[in-house]
Amino acid sequence: MGIKVIDLLNNTDKTLFSFELLPPLKGEDIEAIYYTIDPLMEFNPPYINVTYHQEEVVYRKVKENLLEKRTIWKRPGTVAISASIKYKYKVAVVPHIICGGFTKEETENALLDLNFLGMNNVLAIRGDAPPDTKIFIPEKGGHHHALDIVKQIMKLNKGVYLDEELENKKSTSFSVGVAGYPEKHPESPNLDSDIHFLKKKIDAGAEYIVTQMFFDNNSYINFVEKCRKAGIKVPIIPGLKPIAALSHINYLSKTFSIDIPDALVREILKCKDNNQVRKVGIEWAVQQSKELIKYGVPVLHYYTMGKPDNIRKIAEQVF
Ligand code: FAD
């Protein structure tokens, strides 16, 4: 088994670089993943996260006034992709395990596949609500909240499988991270309530938190202080994403309920095209990164969204 993320976090005396990538769209090959990773390896990420995306229901027009309901899986392959990254780049990999679309048995099978392939880090996540309904509905026989995945993993770590009669059960040794939201999760009534449920994930055995993206470091610092007051003592890794297009300022705040600071919006609105927006986004993220390093964060975690160029430009100035 490889190194655990929690051990990396506890044993570093400088801020580390890590990033998250999306599995490529169905039909693409592993080169699409290497395309994202190769330019970033120079900055020595000790681990890389790989997201998980559940199937989506789409309605396609087949005739006038007739829609056909189809289930499509746009980005399959998280387990296989994670294994290929681990063995090609010799880094720890953190595949995301989600509630959405999984029964408990399927969750157990996915975890055992990871364990079998030598991966012992996961990020336990509920999964996004489908864009059409915006309401998260768990799979029949699956989990409703990330907390329930954390509990299932902790049982597996003690050798407790779903099938009590299974013989020769071996304990797994997963290190689990969970998501946190400096500006609260969109469905949460307020930040205190969200932190209340976040603490339950930590009390259940999660060892660190990775945050949703934010553009004002004060949101992160305020969140960390509130978590500490609530008794959450684990490392809290800031997640950063550079704005790369004019459309992002509306899209990100609408999709993730994130506040974009006025100063950033004003700089973006001055830009003549998206090349200029990208430059502003990079400068802002560099500034955020440098401040967060001074604040003493163990890792800076960047959301690549499959596009390494701007993350590379940030890393060149920060690491
Ligand atoms: P939960 O912890 O289940 O929380 C969801 C909401 O329910 C919150 O409002 C919380 O306060 C509340 N809540 C929590 N526990 C309880 C409880 N026991 N009872 C009542 N209310 C409760 N999505 C993907 O589809 N794939 C990914 O790979 C992915 N990776 C992500 C990585 C990070 C770092 C982050 C921040 C998000 C990621 N997401 C991903 C998005 C995520 O799935 C959504 O934000 C989702 O809506 C919530 O996930 P969660 O794990 O925070 O859920």
GROMACS .gro file of C-alpha atoms and ligand atoms in nm:
model
  372
    1MET     CA    1   0.000   0.000   0.000
    2GLY     CA    2   0.116   0.354  -0.070
    3ILE     CA    3   0.157   0.653   0.157
    4LYS     CA    4  -0.155   0.801   0.317
    5VAL     CA    5  -0.252   1.161   0.248
    6ILE     CA    6  -0.295   1.226   0.620
    7ASP     CA    7   0.068   1.122   0.680
    8LEU     CA    8   0.185   1.358   0.404
    9LEU     CA    9  -0.014   1.641   0.564
   10ASN     CA   10   0.115   1.573   0.913
   11ASN     CA   11   0.477   1.539   0.808
   12THR     CA   12   0.534   1.835   0.580
   13ASP     CA   13   0.710   2.153   0.688
   14LYS     CA   14   0.624   2.337   0.364
   15THR     CA   15   0.310   2.385   0.160
   16LEU     CA   16   0.266   2.105  -0.094
   17PHE     CA   17   0.113   2.123  -0.442
   18SER     CA   18  -0.172   1.893  -0.542
   19PHE     CA   19  -0.448   1.895  -0.798
   20GLU     CA   20  -0.772   1.731  -0.901
   21LEU     CA   21  -0.855   1.601  -1.244
   22LEU     CA   22  -1.167   1.481  -1.417
   23PRO     CA   23  -1.182   1.146  -1.599
   24PRO     CA   24  -1.181   1.224  -1.972
   25LEU     CA   25  -1.505   1.212  -2.167
   26LYS     CA   26  -1.619   0.865  -2.267
   27GLY     CA   27  -1.440   0.741  -2.578
   28GLU     CA   28  -1.116   0.930  -2.512
   29ASP     CA   29  -0.805   0.740  -2.413
   30ILE     CA   30  -0.558   0.765  -2.126
   31GLU     CA   31  -0.351   1.019  -2.320
   32ALA     CA   32  -0.612   1.280  -2.225
   33ILE     CA   33  -0.519   1.221  -1.860
   34TYR     CA   34  -0.145   1.230  -1.925
   35TYR     CA   35  -0.200   1.559  -2.113
   36THR     CA   36  -0.328   1.713  -1.788
   37ILE     CA   37  -0.075   1.553  -1.557
   38ASP     CA   38   0.255   1.577  -1.750
   39PRO     CA   39   0.294   1.958  -1.736
   40LEU     CA   40   0.223   1.956  -1.361
   41MET     CA   41   0.458   1.681  -1.242
   42GLU     CA   42   0.752   1.924  -1.226
   43PHE     CA   43   0.591   2.072  -0.910
   44ASN     CA   44   0.608   1.736  -0.730
   45PRO     CA   45   0.248   1.670  -0.633
   46PRO     CA   46   0.266   1.395  -0.370
   47TYR     CA   47  -0.092   1.299  -0.457
   48ILE     CA   48  -0.353   1.359  -0.726
   49ASN     CA   49  -0.731   1.348  -0.688
   50VAL     CA   50  -0.958   1.190  -0.951
   51THR     CA   51  -1.326   1.287  -0.949
   52TYR     CA   52  -1.619   1.048  -0.993
   53HIS     CA   53  -1.923   1.131  -1.202
   54GLN     CA   54  -2.247   0.941  -1.187
   55GLU     CA   55  -2.471   0.866  -1.481
   56GLU     CA   56  -2.699   1.144  -1.597
   57VAL     CA   57  -3.050   1.127  -1.732
   58VAL     CA   58  -3.095   1.323  -2.055
   59TYR     CA   59  -3.395   1.373  -2.279
   60ARG     CA   60  -3.326   1.355  -2.653
   61LYS     CA   61  -3.575   1.463  -2.917
   62VAL     CA   62  -3.659   1.164  -3.137
   63LYS     CA   63  -3.958   1.314  -3.325
   64GLU     CA   64  -4.161   1.630  -3.310
   65ASN     CA   65  -4.326   1.632  -2.964
   66LEU     CA   66  -4.151   1.310  -2.860
   67LEU     CA   67  -3.858   1.297  -2.619
   68GLU     CA   68  -3.665   0.983  -2.536
   69LYS     CA   69  -3.522   0.939  -2.186
   70ARG     CA   70  -3.163   0.817  -2.195
   71THR     CA   71  -2.911   0.744  -1.922
   72ILE     CA   72  -2.559   0.839  -2.019
   73TRP     CA   73  -2.234   0.811  -1.834
   74LYS     CA   74  -2.011   1.088  -1.967
   75ARG     CA   75  -1.697   1.030  -1.762
   76PRO     CA   76  -1.656   0.666  -1.656
   77GLY     CA   77  -1.338   0.499  -1.540
   78THR     CA   78  -1.229   0.658  -1.210
   79VAL     CA   79  -1.091   0.335  -1.060
   80ALA     CA   80  -0.896   0.232  -1.372
   81ILE     CA   81  -0.768   0.586  -1.431
   82SER     CA   82  -0.654   0.618  -1.068
   83ALA     CA   83  -0.460   0.291  -1.091
   84SER     CA   84  -0.290   0.393  -1.414
   85ILE     CA   85  -0.183   0.727  -1.260
   86LYS     CA   86  -0.051   0.560  -0.946
   87TYR     CA   87   0.166   0.316  -1.135
   88LYS     CA   88   0.284   0.549  -1.413
   89TYR     CA   89   0.374   0.849  -1.196
   90LYS     CA   90   0.449   0.672  -0.865
   91VAL     CA   91   0.235   0.915  -0.667
   92ALA     CA   92  -0.051   0.859  -0.427
   93VAL     CA   93  -0.392   0.889  -0.592
   94VAL     CA   94  -0.715   0.991  -0.424
   95PRO     CA   95  -1.014   0.863  -0.619
   96HIS     CA   96  -1.347   1.013  -0.517
   97ILE     CA   97  -1.613   0.771  -0.398
   98ILE     CA   98  -1.967   0.905  -0.428
   99CYS     CA   99  -2.309   0.808  -0.292
  100GLY     CA  100  -2.498   0.897  -0.611
  101GLY     CA  101  -2.571   0.599  -0.834
  102PHE     CA  102  -2.418   0.344  -0.596
  103THR     CA  103  -2.579   0.079  -0.379
  104LYS     CA  104  -2.387  -0.006  -0.061
  105GLU     CA  105  -2.273  -0.328  -0.227
  106GLU     CA  106  -2.139  -0.137  -0.527
  107THR     CA  107  -1.960   0.103  -0.293
  108GLU     CA  108  -1.801  -0.192  -0.115
  109ASN     CA  109  -1.698  -0.346  -0.447
  110ALA     CA  110  -1.544  -0.018  -0.568
  111LEU     CA  111  -1.352   0.014  -0.241
  112LEU     CA  112  -1.227  -0.343  -0.265
  113ASP     CA  113  -1.114  -0.284  -0.624
  114LEU     CA  114  -0.913   0.015  -0.502
  115ASN     CA  115  -0.773  -0.185  -0.212
  116PHE     CA  116  -0.683  -0.468  -0.449
  117LEU     CA  117  -0.500  -0.223  -0.676
  118GLY     CA  118  -0.298  -0.084  -0.383
  119MET     CA  119  -0.486   0.243  -0.333
  120ASN     CA  120  -0.567   0.338   0.025
  121ASN     CA  121  -0.675   0.704  -0.006
  122VAL     CA  122  -1.026   0.816  -0.098
  123LEU     CA  123  -1.235   1.131  -0.082
  124ALA     CA  124  -1.587   1.043   0.038
  125ILE     CA  125  -1.841   1.264  -0.136
  126ARG     CA  126  -2.218   1.264  -0.172
  127GLY     CA  127  -2.219   1.360  -0.541
  128ASP     CA  128  -2.392   1.641  -0.720
  129ALA     CA  129  -2.766   1.654  -0.758
  130PRO     CA  130  -2.859   1.596  -1.125
  131PRO     CA  131  -2.877   1.925  -1.318
  132ASP     CA  132  -3.236   1.857  -1.433
  133THR     CA  133  -3.393   1.806  -1.087
  134LYS     CA  134  -3.133   1.975  -0.860
  135ILE     CA  135  -3.245   1.733  -0.586
  136PHE     CA  136  -3.011   1.460  -0.476
  137ILE     CA  137  -3.186   1.123  -0.468
  138PRO     CA  138  -2.978   0.833  -0.336
  139GLU     CA  139  -2.972   0.504  -0.523
  140LYS     CA  140  -3.215   0.248  -0.378
  141GLY     CA  141  -3.005   0.064  -0.119
  142GLY     CA  142  -2.735   0.333  -0.136
  143HIS     CA  143  -2.615   0.614   0.086
  144HIS     CA  144  -2.776   0.955   0.128
  145HIS     CA  145  -2.480   1.142   0.272
  146ALA     CA  146  -2.101   1.135   0.255
  147LEU     CA  147  -2.113   1.058   0.629
  148ASP     CA  148  -2.261   0.716   0.549
  149ILE     CA  149  -1.973   0.633   0.312
  150VAL     CA  150  -1.723   0.735   0.581
  151LYS     CA  151  -1.898   0.497   0.824
  152GLN     CA  152  -1.897   0.213   0.570
  153ILE     CA  153  -1.525   0.262   0.504
  154MET     CA  154  -1.444   0.267   0.877
  155LYS     CA  155  -1.625  -0.065   0.912
  156LEU     CA  156  -1.425  -0.211   0.621
  157ASN     CA  157  -1.110  -0.083   0.793
  158LYS     CA  158  -1.213  -0.303   1.087
  159GLY     CA  159  -1.281  -0.600   0.857
  160VAL     CA  160  -1.661  -0.560   0.877
  161TYR     CA  161  -1.806  -0.637   0.533
  162LEU     CA  162  -2.170  -0.616   0.424
  163ASP     CA  163  -2.186  -0.995   0.398
  164GLU     CA  164  -2.134  -1.106   0.758
  165GLU     CA  165  -2.086  -1.467   0.652
  166LEU     CA  166  -1.799  -1.395   0.414
  167GLU     CA  167  -1.493  -1.589   0.521
  168ASN     CA  168  -1.127  -1.473   0.525
  169LYS     CA  169  -1.226  -1.110   0.555
  170LYS     CA  170  -0.927  -0.875   0.557
  171SER     CA  171  -0.933  -0.526   0.701
  172THR     CA  172  -0.867  -0.240   0.462
  173SER     CA  173  -0.663   0.064   0.565
  174PHE     CA  174  -0.825   0.359   0.389
  175SER     CA  175  -0.743   0.717   0.477
  176VAL     CA  176  -1.054   0.923   0.408
  177GLY     CA  177  -1.095   1.290   0.324
  178VAL     CA  178  -1.426   1.476   0.297
  179ALA     CA  179  -1.552   1.800   0.141
  180GLY     CA  180  -1.607   2.128   0.328
  181TYR     CA  181  -1.762   2.455   0.212
  182PRO     CA  182  -1.616   2.788   0.331
  183GLU     CA  183  -1.926   2.967   0.202
  184LYS     CA  184  -2.156   2.679   0.311
  185HIS     CA  185  -2.298   2.402   0.095
  186PRO     CA  186  -2.574   2.540  -0.131
  187GLU     CA  187  -2.841   2.320   0.033
  188SER     CA  188  -2.738   2.408   0.387
  189PRO     CA  189  -2.952   2.660   0.577
  190ASN     CA  190  -2.639   2.828   0.720
  191LEU     CA  191  -2.266   2.778   0.774
  192ASP     CA  192  -2.305   2.660   1.136
  193SER     CA  193  -2.543   2.387   1.032
  194ASP     CA  194  -2.307   2.278   0.754
  195ILE     CA  195  -2.014   2.266   0.999
  196HIS     CA  196  -2.229   2.066   1.240
  197PHE     CA  197  -2.267   1.794   0.975
  198LEU     CA  198  -1.904   1.830   0.866
  199LYS     CA  199  -1.799   1.748   1.222
  200LYS     CA  200  -2.004   1.430   1.209
  201LYS     CA  201  -1.795   1.317   0.911
  202ILE     CA  202  -1.475   1.386   1.106
  203ASP     CA  203  -1.606   1.219   1.423
  204ALA     CA  204  -1.693   0.916   1.209
  205GLY     CA  205  -1.328   0.883   1.103
  206ALA     CA  206  -1.252   1.122   0.815
  207GLU     CA  207  -0.899   1.254   0.859
  208TYR     CA  208  -0.890   1.577   0.658
  209ILE     CA  209  -1.111   1.821   0.471
  210VAL     CA  210  -1.074   1.958   0.117
  211THR     CA  211  -1.264   2.278   0.054
  212GLN     CA  212  -1.484   2.392  -0.226
  213MET     CA  213  -1.320   2.666  -0.433
  214PHE     CA  214  -1.333   3.021  -0.296
  215PHE     CA  215  -1.199   3.352  -0.425
  216ASP     CA  216  -1.170   3.546  -0.102
  217ASN     CA  217  -0.918   3.401   0.145
  218ASN     CA  218  -1.114   3.556   0.430
  219SER     CA  219  -1.393   3.303   0.360
  220TYR     CA  220  -1.143   3.021   0.408
  221ILE     CA  221  -0.986   3.171   0.721
  222ASN     CA  222  -1.327   3.238   0.876
  223PHE     CA  223  -1.431   2.880   0.792
  224VAL     CA  224  -1.117   2.733   0.950
  225GLU     CA  225  -1.172   2.940   1.266
  226LYS     CA  226  -1.535   2.829   1.289
  227CYS     CA  227  -1.436   2.466   1.236
  228ARG     CA  228  -1.174   2.490   1.513
  229LYS     CA  229  -1.432   2.643   1.749
  230ALA     CA  230  -1.667   2.357   1.664
  231GLY     CA  231  -1.395   2.110   1.768
  232ILE     CA  232  -1.277   2.006   1.419
  233LYS     CA  233  -0.902   1.964   1.452
  234VAL     CA  234  -0.805   1.794   1.124
  235PRO     CA  235  -0.612   1.961   0.837
  236ILE     CA  236  -0.831   2.176   0.610
  237ILE     CA  237  -0.693   2.189   0.255
  238PRO     CA  238  -0.791   2.494   0.049
  239GLY     CA  239  -0.923   2.418  -0.301
  240LEU     CA  240  -0.849   2.684  -0.563
  241LYS     CA  241  -0.964   2.736  -0.918
  242PRO     CA  242  -0.851   3.017  -1.145
  243ILE     CA  243  -1.125   3.194  -1.338
  244ALA     CA  244  -1.057   3.126  -1.706
  245ALA     CA  245  -1.352   3.276  -1.894
  246LEU     CA  246  -1.594   3.564  -1.858
  247SER     CA  247  -1.882   3.317  -1.828
  248HIS     CA  248  -1.727   3.169  -1.511
  249ILE     CA  249  -1.826   3.463  -1.294
  250ASN     CA  250  -2.195   3.384  -1.337
  251TYR     CA  251  -2.160   3.008  -1.382
  252LEU     CA  252  -1.952   2.948  -1.066
  253SER     CA  253  -2.167   3.159  -0.840
  254LYS     CA  254  -2.487   3.007  -0.980
  255THR     CA  255  -2.365   2.646  -0.974
  256PHE     CA  256  -2.171   2.641  -0.648
  257SER     CA  257  -2.321   2.943  -0.463
  258ILE     CA  258  -1.976   3.102  -0.442
  259ASP     CA  259  -1.920   3.471  -0.396
  260ILE     CA  260  -1.686   3.635  -0.648
  261PRO     CA  261  -1.526   3.942  -0.484
  262ASP     CA  262  -1.614   4.275  -0.640
  263ALA     CA  263  -1.249   4.363  -0.711
  264LEU     CA  264  -1.211   4.042  -0.916
  265VAL     CA  265  -1.538   4.095  -1.104
  266ARG     CA  266  -1.433   4.452  -1.192
  267GLU     CA  267  -1.094   4.332  -1.325
  268ILE     CA  268  -1.264   4.063  -1.533
  269LEU     CA  269  -1.520   4.302  -1.678
  270LYS     CA  270  -1.236   4.526  -1.801
  271CYS     CA  271  -1.095   4.240  -2.014
  272LYS     CA  272  -1.137   4.249  -2.391
  273ASP     CA  273  -1.133   3.870  -2.440
  274ASN     CA  274  -1.093   3.542  -2.252
  275ASN     CA  275  -0.714   3.549  -2.292
  276GLN     CA  276  -0.709   3.857  -2.077
  277VAL     CA  277  -0.959   3.698  -1.836
  278ARG     CA  278  -0.728   3.399  -1.799
  279LYS     CA  279  -0.438   3.630  -1.708
  280VAL     CA  280  -0.650   3.802  -1.443
  281GLY     CA  281  -0.763   3.463  -1.309
  282ILE     CA  282  -0.403   3.342  -1.284
  283GLU     CA  283  -0.284   3.660  -1.108
  284TRP     CA  284  -0.570   3.635  -0.859
  285ALA     CA  285  -0.498   3.268  -0.785
  286VAL     CA  286  -0.124   3.339  -0.744
  287GLN     CA  287  -0.206   3.611  -0.492
  288GLN     CA  288  -0.449   3.383  -0.307
  289SER     CA  289  -0.190   3.101  -0.306
  290LYS     CA  290   0.089   3.320  -0.166
  291GLU     CA  291  -0.132   3.450   0.114
  292LEU     CA  292  -0.248   3.099   0.201
  293ILE     CA  293   0.111   2.975   0.218
  294LYS     CA  294   0.185   3.255   0.466
  295TYR     CA  295  -0.121   3.146   0.663
  296GLY     CA  296   0.045   2.802   0.687
  297VAL     CA  297  -0.175   2.567   0.483
  298PRO     CA  298  -0.025   2.218   0.438
  299VAL     CA  299  -0.132   2.184   0.074
  300LEU     CA  300  -0.270   2.403  -0.203
  301HIS     CA  301  -0.514   2.195  -0.405
  302TYR     CA  302  -0.602   2.314  -0.755
  303TYR     CA  303  -0.906   2.222  -0.963
  304THR     CA  304  -0.775   2.164  -1.317
  305MET     CA  305  -1.105   2.082  -1.491
  306GLY     CA  306  -0.886   1.901  -1.746
  307LYS     CA  307  -0.692   2.219  -1.835
  308PRO     CA  308  -0.337   2.222  -1.696
  309ASP     CA  309  -0.200   2.541  -1.862
  310ASN     CA  310  -0.325   2.800  -1.615
  311ILE     CA  311  -0.250   2.575  -1.314
  312ARG     CA  312   0.106   2.538  -1.446
  313LYS     CA  313   0.142   2.915  -1.477
  314ILE     CA  314   0.026   2.955  -1.116
  315ALA     CA  315   0.256   2.679  -0.988
  316GLU     CA  316   0.556   2.836  -1.166
  317GLN     CA  317   0.506   3.151  -0.959
  318VAL     CA  318   0.415   2.985  -0.630
  319PHE     CA  319   0.616   2.661  -0.592
  320FAD     P1  320  -2.274   1.577   0.237
  320FAD     O1  321  -2.162   1.574   0.334
  320FAD     O2  322  -2.363   1.461   0.232
  320FAD     O3  323  -2.350   1.713   0.258
  320FAD     C1  324  -2.453   1.754   0.168
  320FAD     C2  325  -2.552   1.848   0.239
  320FAD     O4  326  -2.624   1.774   0.339
  320FAD     C3  327  -2.487   1.964   0.314
  320FAD     O5  328  -2.576   2.072   0.307
  320FAD     C4  329  -2.475   1.914   0.457
  320FAD     O6  330  -2.476   2.020   0.553
  320FAD     C5  331  -2.597   1.825   0.471
  320FAD     N1  332  -2.573   1.706   0.552
  320FAD     C6  333  -2.458   1.634   0.562
  320FAD     N2  334  -2.477   1.526   0.639
  320FAD     C7  335  -2.606   1.529   0.679
  320FAD     C8  336  -2.686   1.443   0.758
  320FAD     N3  337  -2.634   1.333   0.814
  320FAD     N4  338  -2.817   1.476   0.774
  320FAD     C9  339  -2.870   1.587   0.719
  320FAD     N5  340  -2.798   1.673   0.643
  320FAD    C10  341  -2.668   1.643   0.623
  320FAD     N6  342  -1.928   1.574  -0.694
  320FAD    C11  343  -1.925   1.465  -0.774
  320FAD     O7  344  -2.029   1.427  -0.828
  320FAD     N7  345  -1.808   1.396  -0.794
  320FAD    C12  346  -1.692   1.432  -0.736
  320FAD     O8  347  -1.589   1.368  -0.757
  320FAD    C13  348  -1.690   1.547  -0.651
  320FAD     N8  349  -1.578   1.587  -0.588
  320FAD    C14  350  -1.581   1.695  -0.502
  320FAD    C15  351  -1.465   1.733  -0.432
  320FAD    C16  352  -1.467   1.841  -0.345
  320FAD    C17  353  -1.341   1.881  -0.274
  320FAD    C18  354  -1.587   1.915  -0.326
  320FAD    C19  355  -1.590   2.033  -0.234
  320FAD    C20  356  -1.703   1.877  -0.394
  320FAD    C21  357  -1.701   1.767  -0.482
  320FAD     N9  358  -1.817   1.727  -0.550
  320FAD    C22  359  -1.813   1.616  -0.633
  320FAD    C23  360  -1.942   1.799  -0.534
  320FAD    C24  361  -2.028   1.735  -0.423
  320FAD     O9  362  -2.076   1.610  -0.465
  320FAD    C25  363  -2.146   1.827  -0.394
  320FAD    O10  364  -2.101   1.949  -0.340
  320FAD    C26  365  -2.256   1.764  -0.309
  320FAD    O11  366  -2.371   1.845  -0.327
  320FAD    C27  367  -2.226   1.754  -0.161
  320FAD    O12  368  -2.128   1.661  -0.132
  320FAD     P2  369  -2.079   1.638   0.022
  320FAD    O13  370  -1.988   1.521   0.020
  320FAD    O14  371  -2.032   1.765   0.079
  320FAD    O15  372  -2.220   1.596   0.085
   0.00000   0.00000   0.00000
